[in-house]
PDB file of C-alpha atoms in Angstrom:
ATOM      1  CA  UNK A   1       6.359 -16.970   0.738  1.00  0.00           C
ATOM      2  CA  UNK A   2       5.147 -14.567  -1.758  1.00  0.00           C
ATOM      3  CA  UNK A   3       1.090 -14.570  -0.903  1.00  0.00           C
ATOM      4  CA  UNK A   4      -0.148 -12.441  -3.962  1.00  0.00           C
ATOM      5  CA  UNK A   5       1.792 -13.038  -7.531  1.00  0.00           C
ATOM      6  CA  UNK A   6       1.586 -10.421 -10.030  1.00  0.00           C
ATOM      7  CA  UNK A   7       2.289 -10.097 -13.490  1.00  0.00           C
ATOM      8  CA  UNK A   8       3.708  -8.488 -15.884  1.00  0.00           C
ATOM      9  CA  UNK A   9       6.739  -6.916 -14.156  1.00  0.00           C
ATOM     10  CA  UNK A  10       6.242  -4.000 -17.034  1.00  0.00           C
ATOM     11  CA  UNK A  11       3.784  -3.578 -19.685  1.00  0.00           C
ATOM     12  CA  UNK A  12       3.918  -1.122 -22.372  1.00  0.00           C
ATOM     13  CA  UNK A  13       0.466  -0.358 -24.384  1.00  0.00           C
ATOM     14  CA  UNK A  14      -0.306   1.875 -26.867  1.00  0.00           C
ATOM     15  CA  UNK A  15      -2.442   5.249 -26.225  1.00  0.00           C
ATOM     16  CA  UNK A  16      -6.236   3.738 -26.394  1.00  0.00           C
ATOM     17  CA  UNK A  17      -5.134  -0.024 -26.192  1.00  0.00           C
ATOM     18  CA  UNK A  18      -6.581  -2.274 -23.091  1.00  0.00           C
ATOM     19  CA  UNK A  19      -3.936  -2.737 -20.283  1.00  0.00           C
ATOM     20  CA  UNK A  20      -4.023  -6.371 -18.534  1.00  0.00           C
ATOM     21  CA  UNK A  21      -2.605  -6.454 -15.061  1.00  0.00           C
ATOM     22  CA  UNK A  22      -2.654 -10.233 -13.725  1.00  0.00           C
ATOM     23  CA  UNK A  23      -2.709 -11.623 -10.138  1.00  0.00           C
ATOM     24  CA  UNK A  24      -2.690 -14.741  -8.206  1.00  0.00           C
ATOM     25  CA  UNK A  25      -3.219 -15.312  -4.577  1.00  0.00           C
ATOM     26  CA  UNK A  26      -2.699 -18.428  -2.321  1.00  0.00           C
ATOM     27  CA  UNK A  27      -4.608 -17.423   0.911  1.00  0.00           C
ATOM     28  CA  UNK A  28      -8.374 -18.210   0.670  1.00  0.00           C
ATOM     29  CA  UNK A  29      -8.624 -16.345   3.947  1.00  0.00           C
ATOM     30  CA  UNK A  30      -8.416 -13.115   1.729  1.00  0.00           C
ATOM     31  CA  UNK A  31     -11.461 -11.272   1.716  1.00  0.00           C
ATOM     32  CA  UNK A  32     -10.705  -8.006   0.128  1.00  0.00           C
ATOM     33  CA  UNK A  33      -8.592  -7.194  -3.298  1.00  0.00           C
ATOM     34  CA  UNK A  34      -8.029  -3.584  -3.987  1.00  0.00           C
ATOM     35  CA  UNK A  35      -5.781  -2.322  -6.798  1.00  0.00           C
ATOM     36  CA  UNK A  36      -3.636   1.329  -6.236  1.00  0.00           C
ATOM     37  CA  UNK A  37      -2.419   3.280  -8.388  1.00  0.00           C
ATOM     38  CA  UNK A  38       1.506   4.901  -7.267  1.00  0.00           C
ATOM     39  CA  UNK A  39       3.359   7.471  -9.081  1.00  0.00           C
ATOM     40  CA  UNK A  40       6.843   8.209  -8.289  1.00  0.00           C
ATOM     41  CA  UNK A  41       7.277   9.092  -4.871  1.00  0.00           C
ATOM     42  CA  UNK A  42       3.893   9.047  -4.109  1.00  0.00           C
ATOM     43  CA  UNK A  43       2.072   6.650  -1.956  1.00  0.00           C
ATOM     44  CA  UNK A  44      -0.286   4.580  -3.133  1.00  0.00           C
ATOM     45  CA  UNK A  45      -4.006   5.867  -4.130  1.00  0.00           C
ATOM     46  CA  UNK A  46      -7.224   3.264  -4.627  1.00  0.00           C
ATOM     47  CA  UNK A  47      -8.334   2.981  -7.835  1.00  0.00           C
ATOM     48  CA  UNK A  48     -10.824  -0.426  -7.433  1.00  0.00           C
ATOM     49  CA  UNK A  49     -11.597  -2.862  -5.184  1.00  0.00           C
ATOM     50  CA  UNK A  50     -13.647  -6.311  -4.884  1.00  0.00           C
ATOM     51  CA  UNK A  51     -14.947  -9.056  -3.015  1.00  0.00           C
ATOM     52  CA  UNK A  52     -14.811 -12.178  -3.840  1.00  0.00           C
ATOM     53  CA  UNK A  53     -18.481 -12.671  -4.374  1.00  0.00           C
ATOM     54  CA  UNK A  54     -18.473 -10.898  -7.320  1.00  0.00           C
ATOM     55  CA  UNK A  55     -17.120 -12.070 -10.179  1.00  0.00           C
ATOM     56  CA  UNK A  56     -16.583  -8.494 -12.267  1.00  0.00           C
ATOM     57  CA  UNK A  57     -16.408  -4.872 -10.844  1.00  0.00           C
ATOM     58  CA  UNK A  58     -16.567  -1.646 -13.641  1.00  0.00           C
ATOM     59  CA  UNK A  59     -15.875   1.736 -12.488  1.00  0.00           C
ATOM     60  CA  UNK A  60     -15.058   4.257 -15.571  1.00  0.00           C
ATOM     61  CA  UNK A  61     -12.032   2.846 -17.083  1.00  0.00           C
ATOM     62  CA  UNK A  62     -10.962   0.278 -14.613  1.00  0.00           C
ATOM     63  CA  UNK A  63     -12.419  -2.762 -14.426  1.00  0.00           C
ATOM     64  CA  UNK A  64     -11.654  -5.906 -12.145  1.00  0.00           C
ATOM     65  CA  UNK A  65     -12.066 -10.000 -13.297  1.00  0.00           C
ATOM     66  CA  UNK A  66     -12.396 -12.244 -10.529  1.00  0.00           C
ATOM     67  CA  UNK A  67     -11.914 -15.768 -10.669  1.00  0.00           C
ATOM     68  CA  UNK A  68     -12.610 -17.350  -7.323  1.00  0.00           C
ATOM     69  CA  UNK A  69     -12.001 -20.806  -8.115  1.00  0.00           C
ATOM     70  CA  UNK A  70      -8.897 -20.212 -10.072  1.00  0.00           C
ATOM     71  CA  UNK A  71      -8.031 -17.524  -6.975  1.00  0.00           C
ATOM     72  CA  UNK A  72      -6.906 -15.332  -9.524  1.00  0.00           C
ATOM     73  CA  UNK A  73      -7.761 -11.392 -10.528  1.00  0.00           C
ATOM     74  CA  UNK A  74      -7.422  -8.631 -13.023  1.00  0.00           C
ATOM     75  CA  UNK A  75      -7.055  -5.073 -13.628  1.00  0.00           C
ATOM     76  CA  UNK A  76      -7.996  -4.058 -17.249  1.00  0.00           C
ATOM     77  CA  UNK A  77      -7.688  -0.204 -18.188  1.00  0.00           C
ATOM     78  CA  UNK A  78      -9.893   0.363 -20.900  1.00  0.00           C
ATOM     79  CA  UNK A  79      -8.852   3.505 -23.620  1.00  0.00           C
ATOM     80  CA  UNK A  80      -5.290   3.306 -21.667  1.00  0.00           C
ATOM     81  CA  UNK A  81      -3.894   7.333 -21.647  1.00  0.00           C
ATOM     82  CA  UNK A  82      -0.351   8.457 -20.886  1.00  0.00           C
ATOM     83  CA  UNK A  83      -1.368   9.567 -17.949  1.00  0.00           C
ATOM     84  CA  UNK A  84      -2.348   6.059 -16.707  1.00  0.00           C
ATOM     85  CA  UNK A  85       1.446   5.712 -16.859  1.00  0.00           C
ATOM     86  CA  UNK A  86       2.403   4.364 -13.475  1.00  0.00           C
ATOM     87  CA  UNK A  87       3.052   1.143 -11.153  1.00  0.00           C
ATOM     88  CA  UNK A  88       0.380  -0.613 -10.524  1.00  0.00           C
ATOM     89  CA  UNK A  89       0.101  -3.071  -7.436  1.00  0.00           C
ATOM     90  CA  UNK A  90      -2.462  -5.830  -6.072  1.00  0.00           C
ATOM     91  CA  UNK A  91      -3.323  -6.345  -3.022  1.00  0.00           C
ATOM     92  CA  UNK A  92      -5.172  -8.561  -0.558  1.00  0.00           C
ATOM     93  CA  UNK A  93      -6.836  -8.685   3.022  1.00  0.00           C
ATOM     94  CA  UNK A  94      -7.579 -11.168   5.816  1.00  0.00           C
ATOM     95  CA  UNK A  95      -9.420 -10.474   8.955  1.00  0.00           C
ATOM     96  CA  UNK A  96     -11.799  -8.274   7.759  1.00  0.00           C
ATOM     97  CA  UNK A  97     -10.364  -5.280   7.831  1.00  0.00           C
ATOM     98  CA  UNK A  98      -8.226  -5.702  11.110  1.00  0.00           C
ATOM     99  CA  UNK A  99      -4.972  -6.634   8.919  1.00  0.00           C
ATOM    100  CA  UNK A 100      -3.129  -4.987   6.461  1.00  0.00           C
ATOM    101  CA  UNK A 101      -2.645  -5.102   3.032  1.00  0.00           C
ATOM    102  CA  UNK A 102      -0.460  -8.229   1.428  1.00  0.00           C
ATOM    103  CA  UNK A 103       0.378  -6.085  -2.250  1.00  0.00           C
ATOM    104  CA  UNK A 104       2.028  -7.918  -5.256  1.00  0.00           C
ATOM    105  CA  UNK A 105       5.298  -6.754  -6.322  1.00  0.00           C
ATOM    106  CA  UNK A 106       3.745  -4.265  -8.718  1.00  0.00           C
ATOM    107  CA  UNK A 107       3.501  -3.439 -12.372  1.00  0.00           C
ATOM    108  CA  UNK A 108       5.187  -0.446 -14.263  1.00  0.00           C
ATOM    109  CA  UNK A 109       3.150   0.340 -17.107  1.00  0.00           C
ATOM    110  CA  UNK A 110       3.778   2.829 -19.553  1.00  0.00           C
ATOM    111  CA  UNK A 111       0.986   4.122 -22.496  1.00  0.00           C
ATOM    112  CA  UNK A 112       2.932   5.323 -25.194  1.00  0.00           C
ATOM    113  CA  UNK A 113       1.294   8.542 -27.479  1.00  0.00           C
TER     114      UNK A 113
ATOM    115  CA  UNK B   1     -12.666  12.124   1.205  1.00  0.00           C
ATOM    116  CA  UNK B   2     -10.822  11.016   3.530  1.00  0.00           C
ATOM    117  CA  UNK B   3      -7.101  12.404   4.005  1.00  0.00           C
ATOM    118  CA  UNK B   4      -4.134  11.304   5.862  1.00  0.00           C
ATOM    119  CA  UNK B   5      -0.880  13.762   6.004  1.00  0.00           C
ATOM    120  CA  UNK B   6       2.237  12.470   5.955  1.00  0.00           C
ATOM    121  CA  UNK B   7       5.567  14.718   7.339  1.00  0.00           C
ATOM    122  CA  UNK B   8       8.210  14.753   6.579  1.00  0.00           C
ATOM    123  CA  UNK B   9       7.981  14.302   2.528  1.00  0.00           C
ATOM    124  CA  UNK B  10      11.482  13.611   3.220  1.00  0.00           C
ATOM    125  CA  UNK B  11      14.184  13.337   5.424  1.00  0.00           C
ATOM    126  CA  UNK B  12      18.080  13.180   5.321  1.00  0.00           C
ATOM    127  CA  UNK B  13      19.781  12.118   8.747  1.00  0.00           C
ATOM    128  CA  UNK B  14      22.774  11.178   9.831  1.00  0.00           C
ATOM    129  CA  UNK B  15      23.936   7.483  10.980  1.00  0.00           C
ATOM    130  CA  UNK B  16      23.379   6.511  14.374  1.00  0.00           C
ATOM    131  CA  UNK B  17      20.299   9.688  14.959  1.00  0.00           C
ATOM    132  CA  UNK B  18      16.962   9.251  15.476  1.00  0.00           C
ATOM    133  CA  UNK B  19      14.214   9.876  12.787  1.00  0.00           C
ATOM    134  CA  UNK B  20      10.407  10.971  13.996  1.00  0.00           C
ATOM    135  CA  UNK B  21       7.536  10.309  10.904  1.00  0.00           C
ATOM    136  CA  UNK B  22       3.811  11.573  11.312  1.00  0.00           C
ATOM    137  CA  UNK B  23       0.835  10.369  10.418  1.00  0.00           C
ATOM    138  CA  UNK B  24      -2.131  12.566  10.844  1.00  0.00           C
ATOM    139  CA  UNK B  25      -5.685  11.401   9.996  1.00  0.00           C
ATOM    140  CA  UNK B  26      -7.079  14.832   8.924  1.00  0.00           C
ATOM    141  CA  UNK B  27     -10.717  14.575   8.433  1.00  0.00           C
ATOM    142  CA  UNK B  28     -11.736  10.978  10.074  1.00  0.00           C
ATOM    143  CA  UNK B  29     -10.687   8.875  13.104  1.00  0.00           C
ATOM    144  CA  UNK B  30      -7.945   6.543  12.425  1.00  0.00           C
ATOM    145  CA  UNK B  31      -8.820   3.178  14.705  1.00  0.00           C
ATOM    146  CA  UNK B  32      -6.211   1.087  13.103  1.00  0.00           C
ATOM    147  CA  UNK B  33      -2.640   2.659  11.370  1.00  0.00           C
ATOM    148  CA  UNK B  34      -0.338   0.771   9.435  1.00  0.00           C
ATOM    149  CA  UNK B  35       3.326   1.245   8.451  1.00  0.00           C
ATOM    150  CA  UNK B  36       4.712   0.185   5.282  1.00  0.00           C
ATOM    151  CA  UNK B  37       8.002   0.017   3.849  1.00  0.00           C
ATOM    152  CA  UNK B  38       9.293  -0.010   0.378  1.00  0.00           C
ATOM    153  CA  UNK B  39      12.591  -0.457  -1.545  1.00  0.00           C
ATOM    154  CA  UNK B  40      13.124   1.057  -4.766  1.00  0.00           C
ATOM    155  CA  UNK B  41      11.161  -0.163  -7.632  1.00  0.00           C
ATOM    156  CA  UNK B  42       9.913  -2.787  -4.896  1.00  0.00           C
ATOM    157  CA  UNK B  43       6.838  -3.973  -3.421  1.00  0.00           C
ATOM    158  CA  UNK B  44       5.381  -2.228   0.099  1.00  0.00           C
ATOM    159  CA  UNK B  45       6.130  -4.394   2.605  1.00  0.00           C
ATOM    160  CA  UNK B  46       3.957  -4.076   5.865  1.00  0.00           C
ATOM    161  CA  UNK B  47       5.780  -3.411   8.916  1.00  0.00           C
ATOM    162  CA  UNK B  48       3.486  -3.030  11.487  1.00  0.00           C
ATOM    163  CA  UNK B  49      -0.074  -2.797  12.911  1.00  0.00           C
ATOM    164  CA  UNK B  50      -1.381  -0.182  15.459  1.00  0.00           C
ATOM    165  CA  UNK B  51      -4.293   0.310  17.208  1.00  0.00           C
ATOM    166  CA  UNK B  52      -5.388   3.579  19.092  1.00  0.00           C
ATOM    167  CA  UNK B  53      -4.271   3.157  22.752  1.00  0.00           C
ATOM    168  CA  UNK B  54      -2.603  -0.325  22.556  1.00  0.00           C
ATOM    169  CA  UNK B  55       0.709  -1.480  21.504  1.00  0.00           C
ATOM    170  CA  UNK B  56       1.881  -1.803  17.905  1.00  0.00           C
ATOM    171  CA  UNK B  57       1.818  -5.595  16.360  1.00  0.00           C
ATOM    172  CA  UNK B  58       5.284  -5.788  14.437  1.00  0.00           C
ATOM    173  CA  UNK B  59       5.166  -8.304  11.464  1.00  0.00           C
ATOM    174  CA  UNK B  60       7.899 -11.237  11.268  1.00  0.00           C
ATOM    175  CA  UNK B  61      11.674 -10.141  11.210  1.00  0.00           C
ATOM    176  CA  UNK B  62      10.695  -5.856  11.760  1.00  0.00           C
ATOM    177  CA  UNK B  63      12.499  -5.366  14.912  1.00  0.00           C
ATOM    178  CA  UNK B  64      10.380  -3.520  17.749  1.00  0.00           C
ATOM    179  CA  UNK B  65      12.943  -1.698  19.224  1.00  0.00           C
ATOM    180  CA  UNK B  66      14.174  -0.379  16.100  1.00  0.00           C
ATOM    181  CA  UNK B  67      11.227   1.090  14.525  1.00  0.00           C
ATOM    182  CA  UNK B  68       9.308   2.408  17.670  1.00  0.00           C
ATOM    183  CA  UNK B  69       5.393   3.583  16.885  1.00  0.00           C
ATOM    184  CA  UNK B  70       3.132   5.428  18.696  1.00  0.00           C
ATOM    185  CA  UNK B  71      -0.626   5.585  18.159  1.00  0.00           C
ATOM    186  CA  UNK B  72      -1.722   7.901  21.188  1.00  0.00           C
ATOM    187  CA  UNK B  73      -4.463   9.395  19.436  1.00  0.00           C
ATOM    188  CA  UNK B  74      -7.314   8.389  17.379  1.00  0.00           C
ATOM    189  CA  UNK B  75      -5.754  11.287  14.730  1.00  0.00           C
ATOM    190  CA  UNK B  76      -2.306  10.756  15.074  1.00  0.00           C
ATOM    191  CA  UNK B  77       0.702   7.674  14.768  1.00  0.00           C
ATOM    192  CA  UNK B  78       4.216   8.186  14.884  1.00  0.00           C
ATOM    193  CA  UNK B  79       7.141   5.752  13.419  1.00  0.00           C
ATOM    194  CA  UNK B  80      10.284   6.921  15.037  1.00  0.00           C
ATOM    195  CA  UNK B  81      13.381   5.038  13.606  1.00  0.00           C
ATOM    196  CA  UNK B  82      16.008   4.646  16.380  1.00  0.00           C
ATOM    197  CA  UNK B  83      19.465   4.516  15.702  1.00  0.00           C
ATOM    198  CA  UNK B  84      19.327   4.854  11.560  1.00  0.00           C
ATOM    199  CA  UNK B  85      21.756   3.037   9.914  1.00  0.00           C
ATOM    200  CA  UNK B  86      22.000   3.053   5.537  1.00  0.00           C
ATOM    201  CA  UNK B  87      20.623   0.208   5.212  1.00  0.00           C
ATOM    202  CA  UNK B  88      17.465   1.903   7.053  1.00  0.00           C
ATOM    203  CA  UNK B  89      17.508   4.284   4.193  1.00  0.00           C
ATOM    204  CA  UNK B  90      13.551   3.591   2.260  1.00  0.00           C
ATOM    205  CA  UNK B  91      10.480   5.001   1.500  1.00  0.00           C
ATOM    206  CA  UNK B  92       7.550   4.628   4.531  1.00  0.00           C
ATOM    207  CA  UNK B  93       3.924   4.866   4.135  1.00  0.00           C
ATOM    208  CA  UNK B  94       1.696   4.958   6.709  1.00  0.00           C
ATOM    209  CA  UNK B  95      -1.950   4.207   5.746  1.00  0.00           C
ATOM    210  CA  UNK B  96      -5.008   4.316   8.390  1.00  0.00           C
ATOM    211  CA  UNK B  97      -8.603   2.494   8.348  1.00  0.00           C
ATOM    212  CA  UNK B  98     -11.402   4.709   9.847  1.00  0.00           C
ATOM    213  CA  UNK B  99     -13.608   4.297  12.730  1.00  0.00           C
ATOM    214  CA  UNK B 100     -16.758   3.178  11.883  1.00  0.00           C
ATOM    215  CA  UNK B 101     -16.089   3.618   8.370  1.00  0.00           C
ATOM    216  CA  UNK B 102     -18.422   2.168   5.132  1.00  0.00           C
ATOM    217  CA  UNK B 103     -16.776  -0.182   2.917  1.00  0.00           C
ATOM    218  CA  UNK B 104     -13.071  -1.643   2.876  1.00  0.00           C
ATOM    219  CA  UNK B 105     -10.929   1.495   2.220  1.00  0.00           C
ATOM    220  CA  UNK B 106      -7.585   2.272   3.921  1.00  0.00           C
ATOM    221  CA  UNK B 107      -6.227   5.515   3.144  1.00  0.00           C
ATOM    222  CA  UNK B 108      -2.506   6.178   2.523  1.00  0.00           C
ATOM    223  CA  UNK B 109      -0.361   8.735   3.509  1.00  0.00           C
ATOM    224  CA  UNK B 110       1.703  10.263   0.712  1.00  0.00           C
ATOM    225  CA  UNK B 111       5.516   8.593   2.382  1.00  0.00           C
ATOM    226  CA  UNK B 112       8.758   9.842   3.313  1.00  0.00           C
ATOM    227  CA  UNK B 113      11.668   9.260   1.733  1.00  0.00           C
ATOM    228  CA  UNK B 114      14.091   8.131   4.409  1.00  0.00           C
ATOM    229  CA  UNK B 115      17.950   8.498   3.635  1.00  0.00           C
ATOM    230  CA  UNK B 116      20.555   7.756   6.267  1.00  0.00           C
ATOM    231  CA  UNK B 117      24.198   8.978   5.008  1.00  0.00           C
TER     232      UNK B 117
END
């Protein structure tokens, strides 16, 4: 039972556009949703995290939607760069930080010049 | 910030040997270390939980005595892969939550790239 549903599989956006990065969980026990950020052969690195009693979470470029009701969250990357070319992956947490991360299956974007 | 080191970056063994990876938390205490997994162009898939001093909680189907971790010290976990096989061959992550730490944050190692031939 996939836990944490995220799409697109791949997204390609232009240099500057907005990228969208969608997930869905099932769990309402989840109390924690970080994003990471992996490049190739790398592990993962934190780029944002929320709660779920807050609704919208900016930090520079990277901004999280989150839709408790709908159990569903976003990653937008504002004034997308080439170097934001990566896989991206969602995540949640139960237990409060005694459990590990459930991640979505991930997103390979790519910013075109 | 806080830093976890990873060794080895990678690793080429033989089938049927024994493979050791490190985790070292370098700046922080590491209370709780888990151990990820992940195929190519897949997911991470959590193998196991540790805490410091106790034995290791193994999620559904990860066999124990297979993948054998340590977590002796409140700086330092060990997966040790017994008896390697091909299909054995992936990429592990370890990633460790801190002692007493603010906020939710769980710091990853950088992985090693695990290939049995």
């Amino acid at each position: 039972q996939q836990q944490v549903k995220q799409s697109p599989q791949s997204l390609i956006v232009q240099k500057g556009g907005i990228s969208i990065i969608n997930c869905a969980y099932e769990n309402t026990a989840f109390d924690y949703f970080p994003w990471y950020q992996q490049f190739p052969g790398k592990g993962p690195a934190l780029l944002i995290a929320i709660r779920p009693d807050v609704s919208e979470k900016k930090e520079g470029r990277f901004t999280i939607s989150f839709n408790k009701s709908a159990k569903q969250f976003s990653l937008h990357i504002m004034d997308s760069q080439p170097g934001d070319s990566a896989t991206y992956f969602c995540a949640a947490r139960t237990g409060g930080g005694a459990d590990g991360l459930t991640f979505g299956k991930g997103t390979h974007l790519i910013i075109q010049p | 910030g806080a830093v976890v080191s990873q060794h080895p970056s990678w690793v080429i063994c033989k089938s049927g040997t024994s493979v050791k990876i490190e985790c070292r938390s370098l700046d922080f205490q590491a209370t709780t270390m888990f151990w990820y997994r992940q195929f190519p162009k897949q997911s991470l898939m959590l193998m196991a939980t540790s805490n410091e001093g106790s034995k290791a909680t193994y999620e559904q189907g990860v066999e124990k005595d297979k993948f054998l971790i340590n977590h002796a010290s409140l700086t330092l976990s060990t997966l040790t892969v017994t008896s390697a096989h091909p299909e054995d061959s992936s990429f592990y992550i370890c990633s460790a939550r801190a002692r007493d730490r603010v906020g939710d944050g769980y710091t990853f190692g950088s992985g090693t790239r695990l290939t049995v031939v």
